[in-house]
Amino acid sequence: MADVTLKGIVKDFGSTRIIHGVDLQIKDRELIVFVGPSGCGKSTLLRLIAGLEDITDGDMFIDGDLVNQRSPKERKIAMVFQSYALYPHMNVYENMAFGLELSKHSKEDIKDKVMEAARILELTPLLERKPKQLSGGQRQRVAIGRAIVRNPKVFLFDEPLSNLDAALRVQMRIEIAKLHQDMDATMVYVTHDQVEAMTLADRIVVLNAGRIEQVGSPLELYHRPRNKFVAGFIGSPKMNFIEAQVTGVAEDGVELSVIGSDPVKVAVDPTGLAVGDKVEFGIRPEHMGSGTEGELSGKVEVIEELGESHFLHVRLTDGSLITVQGRGDATAKAGESCKVKLDCSHAHVFGGDGFAFSKLGTLGQHEKTATLEGA
Amino acid sequence: MNRQMKSILFYTLVVVVVIFSVFPFYYAIVTSFRSGQELFNPSVFPTSFTTGNYFSIFKEQPFGLNILNSVIVATSVVILSLIIAVTASYALARIHFRGRGLLLMTILSVSMFPQVAILSGMYELIRSMGLYNSLPGLIIPNTVLTLPFTVWVLTTFMKELPKELEEAAVVDGASPLTIVRRIFLPLMWPAMVTTGLLAFIGAWNEFLFALTFTLSNEVRTVPVAIALMSGATEYELPWGNIMAASVLVTVPIVVLVLVFQRKIVAGLTAGAVKG
Ligand SMILES: Nc1ncnc2c1ncn2[C@@H]1O[C@H](COP(=O)(O)OP(=O)(O)O)[C@@H](O)[C@H]1O
Ligand SMILES: [Mg+2]
């Protein structure tokens, strides 16, 4: 197993720059997840690591070796494709054995390795089947098996679960997490689904338009997003952004008036802020409550019931629509006026450039462990 | 119009179509079993049955040799054109290079030229290479003739194969040749059988080149040999022999088509290869 280092990686397709100088250190045995909206360059970055695309500029190291000019095979990587890309004319056994055969392993050796992978992935009864005789989940496991048998330095996954239905996706997600524990392998996993990213990753890399927005443990990104993009991308439903004005600046935070509300205090480093500045106040739906008391007032427009919780979509007095989460069944009714209460210990403040003012104070217990693990 | 009328009309149409497409073959078979005066009997039904024609064609000229020539030429054309077309289509479908689109369009337009347009140029080439009146002198022009179509079809087919399949093989450590041999060839079987069979039929029935580029009966292929069959006297047209020969050389083609018919259908509905 190995670490992977990206130094100033740039990729142009023709005259279009798709990856704008990415620096990243992937540690040995880490499961790192690239997440970002569709078309942001996740697959391209993964394929650059794989060696399926040429690097336009920058250096890539695997296990300390410069690999810019090396083929995927020489890089000793294995890749699981979104469409599985199983060889349709070969059965499950042959699919998994193909790479070993090409690298001239002995027949017994191939058999041992394939049987072992089949056992781990519970594919043993299916070895004789052709890919078209398998279900989506089984095909996915064969694709993973094909990667396992080659005992690669780095596993690369490109949205491996996006072709599966929701229930199977959760199950396979757990299997991949388990696989990572058992194999102690370095894994790079690409997804556009932030839930997958949060649940699987040791560290998440948030990509946007070919640039890294932030790298950190899932909880670090959740609690301390570096900018508005990360704040909005991580967490579901997404964070609410509300216009606010600075009414007071102190060492231990700033006081804000959120659309004309009484000042609320947010513990962020106030450097660069002055009274009267316009900022954006960010708060997640789960850190607000609705009721008869609260800093903001508005009107309930839509209610979504999930059973264990509910979401109220509330139109505020300035016309913006925010989402408020509550536990259990909703008591409010659509069309009613309501007050929204803010838990400002979990609020964020973003400047005009989209960057967050860094949060002050000690981290919460969860954040602390997460940061330590991620470090 | 009620149901019955509709189905009567439908089957009438079917019968008409079948008669038009099958009658010429039927008549050839019937004629091939007639001899002497019988040949001029206009009846469409079998009136006599003699197999004499089928033996006399082998006695009066080297027809066995002609068949062998046809087999050699057609088989060589199929093998040559498939080897060239598979490798060419890999490059055309999978590798980006300057002028690829132009090249593909050129290939397609070349395949639309009438054969007679390239006849004299081809004749000069064949003669200057010293291949006039020899089997290679037929194999090369026939290969050239079928290649554009074969390359075009295989390129289209290869384009449809998912790119990730090739990339998976690259990650597995396969060289381009291994990819073609172990991944693409097995998947392209149906397309190759279809194009190969069409190339075979084309070369088997090819007349113009075979007539122009040969001189002696020993290197002639079947279509020319049949056309140049002569009767006992200058004024007699050996209809019986001609029909018997035609029937005889159509049989292998029919057998080939029947053997490969399922593959042909699969090849014509190409691209249905999803992992
Ligand atoms: N081979 C290619 N040629 C040209 N543009 C490409 C190629 N591959 C990807 N792109 C472009 O690069 C951008 C990023 O693509 P991709 O990495 O696939 O995004 P993601 O996987 O994040 O959805 C897209 O705008 C896409 O159009
Ligand atoms: Mg992608």
XYZ file of C-alpha atoms and ligand atoms in Angstrom:
678
model
C 0.000 0.000 0.000
C 1.131 3.501 -0.635
C 0.694 7.218 -0.298
C -0.133 9.426 -3.277
C 1.111 12.968 -3.728
C -0.236 15.471 -6.237
C 1.863 18.584 -6.834
C 0.374 21.373 -8.920
C -1.541 18.953 -11.132
C -3.017 20.684 -14.193
C -5.117 19.124 -16.956
C -6.165 20.762 -20.215
C -8.502 19.223 -22.748
C -7.586 21.088 -25.920
C -7.507 24.699 -24.840
C -9.904 24.249 -21.920
C -8.343 23.943 -18.502
C -10.299 21.385 -16.479
C -8.002 20.900 -13.459
C -6.356 24.079 -12.178
C -3.283 23.104 -10.208
C -4.301 20.613 -7.527
C -2.032 19.954 -4.535
C -2.989 17.007 -2.398
C -1.365 14.507 -0.089
C -3.167 11.170 0.200
C -1.826 9.151 3.062
C -1.065 5.473 3.205
C -4.186 3.405 3.963
C -6.452 6.395 3.840
C -9.917 6.366 2.288
C -10.171 9.734 0.638
C -13.330 10.879 -1.124
C -13.500 13.412 -3.955
C -16.866 15.084 -3.868
C -18.295 17.927 -5.888
C -21.044 18.817 -8.316
C -21.288 17.062 -11.660
C -18.667 18.231 -14.155
C -16.272 19.679 -11.573
C -13.445 17.386 -12.639
C -13.638 14.548 -10.087
C -13.411 11.779 -12.658
C -10.685 13.604 -14.538
C -8.601 13.914 -11.380
C -9.117 10.232 -10.608
C -8.167 9.265 -14.155
C -5.032 11.388 -13.844
C -4.074 9.385 -10.761
C -4.894 6.177 -12.642
C -2.774 7.150 -15.621
C -5.681 6.998 -18.058
C -5.150 10.677 -18.907
C -1.857 12.475 -19.487
C -0.898 15.115 -16.952
C -0.587 18.520 -18.609
C 1.530 20.012 -15.840
C 2.609 19.146 -12.317
C 3.989 16.028 -10.675
C 2.350 12.892 -9.341
C 4.042 10.551 -6.898
C 2.876 7.120 -5.794
C 4.845 5.534 -2.978
C 7.504 8.215 -3.445
C 8.056 7.465 -7.152
C 7.371 10.023 -9.853
C 4.730 8.332 -12.015
C 3.846 11.014 -14.597
C 5.045 8.886 -17.490
C 3.965 5.505 -16.145
C 1.109 3.353 -17.431
C -1.753 2.378 -15.115
C -0.231 -1.061 -14.738
C 3.170 0.299 -13.767
C 1.498 2.554 -11.218
C 0.014 -0.575 -9.656
C -3.432 0.913 -9.315
C -6.805 -0.753 -9.731
C -9.925 1.043 -10.811
C -13.620 0.340 -10.413
C -15.636 2.092 -13.097
C -19.084 3.618 -12.787
C -20.438 1.326 -15.518
C -18.528 -1.651 -14.002
C -16.887 -2.248 -17.422
C -16.896 -6.020 -17.000
C -15.757 -7.950 -20.060
C -19.131 -9.171 -21.408
C -17.762 -12.291 -23.096
C -15.921 -13.579 -20.030
C -17.476 -15.210 -17.011
C -16.955 -13.922 -13.487
C -13.860 -16.043 -12.922
C -12.261 -14.976 -16.212
C -13.101 -11.350 -15.549
C -11.224 -11.438 -12.278
C -8.373 -13.558 -13.647
C -7.705 -11.466 -16.762
C -5.255 -9.006 -15.214
C -3.349 -11.749 -13.389
C -3.148 -13.775 -16.574
C -1.651 -10.822 -18.434
C 0.985 -10.367 -15.743
C 1.932 -14.024 -16.144
C 0.909 -15.442 -12.791
C 0.837 -19.223 -12.565
C -2.501 -21.012 -12.958
C -2.606 -22.108 -9.297
C -1.684 -18.646 -8.103
C -4.475 -17.098 -10.191
C -6.940 -19.653 -8.900
C -5.980 -19.020 -5.256
C -6.284 -15.263 -5.621
C -9.581 -15.330 -7.522
C -11.099 -17.847 -5.104
C -10.047 -15.725 -2.144
C -11.560 -12.575 -3.668
C -14.718 -14.494 -4.567
C -14.981 -15.711 -0.982
C -14.604 -12.208 0.471
C -17.192 -10.797 -1.928
C -19.525 -13.819 -1.727
C -19.215 -14.462 -5.439
C -18.200 -18.119 -5.215
C -21.503 -19.551 -6.517
C -21.495 -17.112 -9.444
C -18.041 -17.751 -10.879
C -19.370 -19.460 -14.018
C -21.850 -16.734 -14.888
C -21.515 -14.112 -17.577
C -21.937 -10.458 -16.537
C -25.341 -10.186 -18.199
C -26.641 -12.948 -15.934
C -25.817 -10.909 -12.817
C -27.754 -8.254 -10.934
C -26.385 -4.736 -10.581
C -25.033 -5.359 -7.104
C -23.362 -8.602 -8.149
C -21.737 -6.913 -11.142
C -20.463 -4.231 -8.830
C -18.909 -6.866 -6.603
C -17.234 -8.537 -9.571
C -15.784 -5.171 -10.569
C -14.448 -4.771 -7.038
C -13.173 -8.357 -7.104
C -11.292 -7.638 -10.299
C -9.564 -4.802 -8.456
C -8.829 -6.811 -5.312
C -7.108 -9.788 -6.948
C -4.347 -7.616 -8.366
C -3.395 -6.460 -4.878
C -2.838 -2.881 -6.038
C -1.094 -0.064 -4.216
C -4.086 2.210 -4.650
C -7.769 1.496 -5.293
C -9.639 4.018 -7.394
C -13.443 4.107 -7.431
C -15.382 6.309 -9.844
C -18.949 6.673 -8.576
C -19.198 2.915 -8.110
C -22.649 2.981 -6.536
C -24.471 5.487 -8.689
C -26.049 2.814 -10.918
C -27.580 0.952 -7.974
C -30.940 1.516 -6.347
C -31.099 3.255 -2.995
C -31.284 0.206 -0.718
C -28.467 -1.602 -2.484
C -26.418 1.567 -2.424
C -26.514 1.684 1.352
C -25.582 -1.990 1.579
C -22.665 -1.686 -0.851
C -21.497 1.454 0.924
C -21.152 -0.553 4.093
C -19.378 -3.331 2.226
C -16.860 -0.902 0.794
C -16.233 0.578 4.243
C -15.694 -2.933 5.569
C -13.416 -3.782 2.679
C -11.325 -0.741 3.458
C -10.985 -1.823 7.089
C -10.082 -5.391 6.155
C -7.675 -4.596 3.357
C -5.880 -1.658 4.916
C -5.651 -0.197 1.441
C -5.227 3.323 0.141
C -8.473 4.168 -1.590
C -9.619 7.142 -3.620
C -13.354 7.276 -4.022
C -15.248 9.661 -6.285
C -18.888 10.543 -5.711
C -21.253 13.436 -6.223
C -23.304 12.253 -3.246
C -22.311 14.070 -0.086
C -23.944 11.419 2.131
C -21.660 8.769 0.634
C -18.729 11.104 1.141
C -19.604 11.807 4.793
C -20.164 8.168 5.711
C -17.160 6.619 3.941
C -14.359 9.113 4.072
C -11.392 9.450 6.374
C -10.944 12.762 4.626
C -13.079 14.511 2.040
C -11.751 16.627 -0.806
C -14.396 19.091 -1.964
C -13.851 20.004 -5.609
C -15.433 22.817 -7.547
C -14.681 23.762 -11.145
C -11.328 21.989 -11.139
C -10.103 23.456 -7.861
C -9.945 22.080 -4.329
C -12.253 24.081 -2.075
C -11.360 22.303 1.151
C -9.800 19.099 2.445
C -10.741 17.721 5.841
C -12.467 15.070 7.877
C -16.223 14.843 7.348
C -17.018 16.569 10.634
C -14.410 19.237 10.083
C -16.115 20.121 6.815
C -19.495 20.011 8.487
C -18.575 22.161 11.466
C -15.916 24.399 9.970
C -16.499 24.919 6.253
C -13.849 27.206 4.814
C -16.236 28.954 2.444
C -19.808 29.229 1.304
C -19.414 26.561 -1.368
C -18.333 23.872 1.088
C -20.917 25.019 3.623
C -23.638 24.647 1.020
C -22.390 21.374 -0.420
C -21.867 19.397 2.780
C -25.018 18.676 4.749
C -28.521 17.864 3.629
C -30.777 19.796 3.344
C -28.270 22.488 2.629
C -27.282 25.330 4.917
C -29.449 28.448 4.901
C -27.746 31.689 3.960
C -29.424 34.852 5.235
C -28.352 38.458 4.781
C -27.115 40.154 7.939
C -25.450 43.323 9.127
C -22.680 43.670 11.677
C -23.918 45.607 14.713
C -21.041 45.036 17.057
C -17.483 43.692 17.008
C -15.814 42.195 20.061
C -12.836 39.950 20.652
C -14.995 36.906 21.295
C -17.182 37.319 18.215
C -19.460 39.549 16.262
C -22.981 40.710 16.836
C -25.244 40.551 13.837
C -28.659 41.761 13.011
C -30.197 39.102 10.788
C -32.726 40.855 8.546
C -33.494 43.429 11.140
C -33.618 41.069 14.114
C -32.309 41.894 17.568
C -28.527 41.389 17.579
C -27.357 37.788 17.853
C -23.819 36.848 18.792
C -21.707 34.490 16.680
C -18.315 33.392 17.981
C -16.103 34.002 14.964
C -12.777 35.773 14.561
C -13.939 39.317 13.716
C -10.693 40.441 12.035
C -11.554 42.638 9.097
C -15.152 43.256 10.146
C -16.537 46.632 11.162
C -19.917 47.757 12.397
C -22.263 48.287 9.466
C -20.623 45.674 7.181
C -22.943 43.440 5.214
C -22.227 39.731 5.672
C -24.021 36.458 5.162
C -25.243 34.506 8.116
C -25.165 30.747 7.569
C -27.028 28.214 9.659
C -28.070 24.628 9.043
C -31.727 23.530 9.194
C -30.938 21.264 12.165
C -29.641 24.230 14.178
C -32.889 26.140 14.062
C -36.273 25.649 15.604
C -39.721 26.962 14.871
C -42.299 28.011 17.377
C -43.855 30.988 19.055
C -40.548 32.515 20.061
C -37.459 33.263 18.021
C -35.211 35.850 16.418
C -36.732 35.655 12.947
C -40.299 35.671 11.779
C -41.834 34.345 8.627
C -44.584 32.286 7.102
C -44.619 28.505 6.636
C -44.941 27.709 2.923
C -44.377 23.977 2.592
C -44.087 21.174 5.134
C -42.189 17.954 4.429
C -42.781 15.115 6.900
C -40.166 12.395 7.170
C -41.595 10.647 10.234
C -38.647 10.942 12.592
C -38.271 14.598 11.643
C -39.846 17.261 9.466
C -38.782 20.209 7.372
C -40.547 23.560 7.292
C -39.849 25.804 4.349
C -40.323 29.273 5.761
C -40.572 32.530 3.783
C -38.809 35.231 5.807
C -39.780 38.890 5.888
C -37.076 39.802 3.333
C -38.532 37.303 0.863
C -35.857 34.597 1.220
C -36.882 30.972 1.716
C -35.178 28.962 4.448
C -35.463 25.367 5.636
C -35.997 24.560 9.301
C -35.734 21.041 10.680
C -37.765 19.830 13.625
C -38.072 16.537 15.452
C -41.089 14.260 15.062
C -44.281 15.499 13.449
C -44.752 19.100 12.458
C -47.131 21.130 14.646
C -47.200 24.135 12.345
C -49.515 24.326 9.348
C -48.759 25.604 5.879
C -49.702 29.277 5.582
C -49.280 30.032 9.272
C -46.933 32.664 10.584
C -44.148 31.424 12.810
C -41.023 32.430 14.627
C -37.640 30.853 13.929
C -35.153 30.340 16.721
C -31.430 30.285 15.963
C -28.770 28.187 17.731
C -25.958 30.623 17.100
C -23.216 28.393 18.536
C -23.529 26.495 15.265
C -23.847 29.519 12.999
C -21.317 30.735 10.452
C -20.462 34.131 9.029
C -19.372 34.576 5.405
C -17.828 37.697 3.914
C -18.557 39.173 0.506
C -15.795 37.015 -1.061
C -17.582 33.850 0.111
C -14.950 32.916 2.691
C -15.979 32.028 6.235
C -14.703 33.928 9.233
C -12.984 31.245 11.286
C -14.852 30.043 14.310
C -13.532 30.794 17.757
C -13.471 28.761 20.901
C -12.823 25.133 21.640
C -14.196 22.527 19.316
C -17.072 20.357 20.371
C -16.252 16.818 21.470
C -17.160 15.321 18.093
C -15.235 17.882 16.147
C -12.179 17.286 18.272
C -11.950 13.564 17.672
C -12.710 14.059 14.022
C -9.938 16.599 13.605
C -7.475 14.375 15.414
C -8.329 11.420 13.212
C -8.136 13.519 10.096
C -4.793 15.072 11.012
C -62.814 -3.416 -44.612
C -63.194 -6.421 -42.402
C -60.516 -8.649 -40.970
C -60.873 -11.365 -43.554
C -60.456 -9.017 -46.493
C -57.394 -7.578 -44.871
C -55.732 -10.903 -44.386
C -56.605 -12.004 -47.944
C -54.998 -8.853 -49.312
C -52.012 -9.357 -47.065
C -51.379 -12.915 -48.196
C -51.885 -12.008 -51.854
C -49.168 -9.451 -51.465
C -46.921 -11.982 -49.753
C -47.444 -14.463 -52.594
C -46.650 -11.837 -55.232
C -43.464 -10.802 -53.443
C -42.369 -14.388 -52.943
C -42.989 -15.280 -56.601
C -40.998 -12.305 -57.814
C -38.044 -13.003 -55.584
C -37.951 -16.776 -55.845
C -39.073 -17.472 -59.414
C -35.754 -16.717 -61.178
C -33.930 -19.147 -58.906
C -36.628 -21.733 -59.257
C -36.479 -21.441 -63.027
C -32.694 -21.788 -63.014
C -32.944 -24.981 -61.008
C -35.661 -26.401 -63.239
C -33.694 -25.540 -66.383
C -30.506 -27.044 -65.026
C -32.172 -30.450 -64.995
C -33.235 -30.262 -68.626
C -31.251 -31.220 -71.671
C -31.407 -31.136 -75.448
C -34.747 -30.095 -76.925
C -36.315 -29.954 -73.477
C -34.340 -26.740 -72.811
C -36.644 -24.850 -75.119
C -39.792 -26.033 -73.395
C -41.357 -22.864 -71.953
C -43.193 -24.759 -69.186
C -42.462 -23.463 -65.700
C -42.926 -26.911 -64.201
C -40.280 -29.618 -64.143
C -40.872 -31.616 -67.292
C -37.807 -33.810 -67.274
C -35.039 -34.697 -64.924
C -31.511 -35.368 -66.104
C -28.375 -34.632 -64.150
C -26.210 -34.649 -67.273
C -25.536 -30.915 -67.174
C -23.967 -31.216 -63.762
C -21.391 -33.664 -65.071
C -20.734 -32.095 -68.434
C -19.668 -28.751 -66.953
C -16.722 -30.500 -65.355
C -15.841 -32.418 -68.485
C -15.972 -29.672 -71.075
C -13.901 -27.100 -69.136
C -11.788 -26.858 -65.955
C -14.809 -25.887 -63.892
C -13.477 -27.630 -60.779
C -10.377 -25.463 -61.024
C -12.567 -22.384 -61.467
C -14.430 -23.216 -58.277
C -11.146 -23.718 -56.443
C -9.942 -20.337 -57.760
C -13.103 -18.684 -56.496
C -12.696 -20.325 -53.104
C -9.067 -19.190 -52.863
C -9.808 -15.653 -54.002
C -12.906 -15.158 -51.833
C -11.328 -16.675 -48.727
C -8.127 -14.659 -49.103
C -10.148 -11.495 -49.610
C -12.135 -12.165 -46.428
C -9.055 -12.893 -44.320
C -7.021 -9.989 -45.692
C -9.786 -7.440 -45.472
C -10.780 -8.476 -41.935
C -7.203 -8.236 -40.660
C -6.736 -4.826 -42.238
C -10.216 -3.594 -41.310
C -10.057 -4.620 -37.646
C -6.742 -2.889 -37.051
C -7.792 0.128 -39.115
C -11.105 0.435 -37.320
C -9.359 0.304 -33.939
C -7.312 3.317 -34.977
C -10.264 5.098 -36.564
C -12.657 4.475 -33.697
C -10.360 4.757 -30.707
C -7.368 6.953 -31.399
C -7.721 10.693 -31.856
C -5.588 12.043 -34.669
C -5.714 14.957 -37.042
C -7.867 14.346 -40.113
C -9.704 11.347 -38.702
C -13.143 12.602 -39.685
C -11.924 13.503 -43.164
C -10.390 10.062 -43.560
C -13.630 8.363 -42.533
C -15.653 10.463 -44.959
C -13.163 9.664 -47.727
C -13.462 5.973 -47.011
C -17.223 6.200 -47.170
C -17.248 8.159 -50.422
C -14.710 5.845 -52.028
C -16.985 2.912 -51.346
C -19.654 4.618 -53.446
C -17.534 4.819 -56.618
C -18.787 2.515 -59.350
C -16.378 -0.325 -59.864
C -15.897 0.503 -63.514
C -14.442 3.894 -62.610
C -11.362 2.319 -61.053
C -11.100 -0.488 -63.586
C -8.472 0.986 -65.923
C -6.368 2.422 -63.097
C -6.465 -0.885 -61.304
C -5.530 -2.662 -64.518
C -2.398 -0.546 -64.852
C -1.441 -1.227 -61.240
C -1.956 -4.957 -61.550
C 0.048 -5.147 -64.741
C 2.912 -3.058 -63.420
C 3.130 -5.332 -60.397
C 3.313 -8.309 -62.685
C 0.153 -9.810 -61.269
C -1.828 -9.867 -64.498
C -3.520 -13.202 -65.106
C -2.789 -14.574 -61.624
C -4.838 -15.180 -58.478
C -3.092 -12.460 -56.417
C -4.054 -10.156 -59.262
C -7.674 -10.866 -58.331
C -7.233 -11.002 -54.563
C -5.714 -7.529 -54.253
C -8.306 -5.583 -56.285
C -11.168 -7.440 -54.614
C -9.740 -6.635 -51.186
C -9.429 -3.004 -52.183
C -13.004 -3.112 -53.369
C -14.497 -4.472 -50.134
C -12.241 -2.648 -47.642
C -14.047 0.712 -47.489
C -17.332 -0.913 -46.567
C -15.723 -3.363 -44.132
C -13.686 -0.642 -42.432
C -16.711 1.616 -42.191
C -18.963 -1.013 -40.628
C -16.340 -2.228 -38.173
C -15.416 1.329 -37.189
C -19.049 2.112 -36.462
C -19.318 -1.071 -34.435
C -16.094 -0.460 -32.543
C -17.187 3.085 -31.687
C -20.226 1.628 -29.947
C -18.158 -0.530 -27.623
C -17.916 1.290 -24.291
C -14.645 3.143 -23.804
C -14.470 2.028 -20.204
C -14.121 -1.570 -21.369
C -10.867 -0.672 -23.063
C -9.744 1.378 -20.084
C -10.464 -1.494 -17.732
C -8.228 -3.641 -19.916
C -5.523 -0.956 -19.882
C -5.685 -0.897 -16.084
C -5.449 -4.694 -16.158
C -2.198 -4.221 -18.064
C -3.280 -5.110 -21.602
C -1.340 -3.792 -24.618
C -3.281 -2.379 -27.595
C -2.806 -5.636 -29.487
C -4.036 -7.666 -26.516
C -7.039 -5.364 -26.228
C -7.928 -5.917 -29.873
C -7.333 -9.646 -29.645
C -8.800 -10.515 -26.246
C -11.494 -7.857 -25.751
C -12.598 -6.408 -29.072
C -12.364 -9.452 -31.337
C -14.656 -11.646 -29.229
C -17.166 -8.798 -28.961
C -16.951 -7.956 -32.641
C -17.528 -11.532 -33.794
C -21.036 -10.867 -35.085
C -19.960 -7.753 -36.982
C -16.960 -9.573 -38.402
C -19.039 -12.548 -39.516
C -21.467 -10.199 -41.224
C -18.883 -8.088 -43.009
C -16.753 -11.141 -43.751
C -19.688 -12.932 -45.312
C -20.619 -9.906 -47.392
C -16.991 -9.614 -48.522
C -17.021 -13.319 -49.405
C -20.212 -13.035 -51.425
C -18.891 -9.902 -53.139
C -15.635 -11.572 -54.135
C -17.401 -14.805 -55.094
C -19.745 -13.041 -57.476
C -17.307 -10.372 -58.698
C -17.268 -10.309 -62.487
C -15.670 -7.177 -63.916
C -12.192 -7.512 -62.374
C -12.188 -11.238 -62.855
C -12.935 -10.780 -66.536
C -10.460 -7.946 -67.129
C -7.478 -9.140 -65.118
C -7.377 -12.716 -66.379
C -6.528 -14.235 -69.696
C -6.520 -17.993 -69.410
C -9.259 -20.293 -68.215
C -7.024 -21.778 -65.465
C -7.051 -18.595 -63.360
C -10.651 -17.610 -64.018
C -13.162 -17.524 -61.236
C -16.629 -18.983 -61.445
C -18.693 -16.001 -62.692
C -16.393 -15.407 -65.664
C -16.114 -19.093 -66.405
C -19.892 -19.384 -66.507
C -20.272 -16.329 -68.718
C -17.680 -17.593 -71.162
C -19.064 -21.120 -71.406
C -19.503 -22.073 -75.002
C -21.574 -24.740 -76.588
C -20.631 -27.411 -79.104
C -21.052 -24.991 -81.981
C -20.585 -21.262 -82.118
C -24.320 -20.704 -82.452
C -25.400 -22.866 -79.567
C -25.789 -21.340 -76.107
C -25.303 -24.079 -73.493
C -28.226 -23.040 -71.300
C -28.345 -26.287 -69.431
C -24.691 -26.098 -68.479
C -24.885 -22.441 -67.516
C -27.851 -23.054 -65.262
C -26.299 -26.116 -63.679
C -23.082 -24.196 -62.991
C -24.985 -21.264 -61.537
C -26.995 -23.475 -59.234
C -23.878 -25.303 -58.164
C -21.958 -22.161 -57.161
C -24.917 -20.616 -55.372
C -25.207 -23.564 -53.030
C -22.084 -22.772 -50.945
C -23.269 -19.209 -50.465
C -26.696 -20.342 -49.327
C -25.106 -22.818 -46.927
C -22.803 -20.120 -45.520
C -25.677 -17.734 -44.979
C -27.760 -20.414 -43.292
C -24.896 -21.424 -41.010
C -24.152 -17.863 -39.970
C -27.649 -16.427 -40.133
C -28.006 -15.927 -36.402
C -24.665 -14.157 -36.255
C -25.685 -11.960 -39.176
C -28.787 -10.793 -37.411
C -26.706 -10.128 -34.309
C -24.200 -8.206 -36.424
C -26.826 -6.090 -38.097
C -28.316 -5.107 -34.754
C -24.822 -4.081 -33.713
C -23.891 -2.246 -30.580
C -26.064 -4.271 -28.262
C -23.051 -5.079 -26.131
C -23.657 -3.632 -22.715
C -21.492 -4.798 -19.847
N -11.943 13.610 -22.855
C -12.430 14.837 -22.630
N -12.349 15.802 -23.576
C -12.819 17.047 -23.349
N -13.412 17.442 -22.207
C -13.537 16.526 -21.223
C -13.060 15.179 -21.382
N -13.326 14.502 -20.234
C -13.932 15.380 -19.413
N -14.070 16.601 -20.001
C -14.654 17.790 -19.383
O -14.065 17.979 -18.125
C -15.008 18.420 -17.183
C -14.945 17.543 -15.964
O -15.377 16.254 -16.299
P -15.425 15.089 -15.242
O -14.089 14.962 -14.623
O -15.957 13.890 -15.931
O -16.467 15.624 -14.192
P -17.147 14.879 -12.959
O -16.629 13.481 -12.925
O -16.779 15.681 -11.777
O -18.625 14.931 -13.210
C -16.361 18.415 -17.873
O -16.682 19.740 -18.200
C -16.135 17.604 -19.116
O -16.912 18.092 -20.167
Mg -17.584 11.622 -13.234
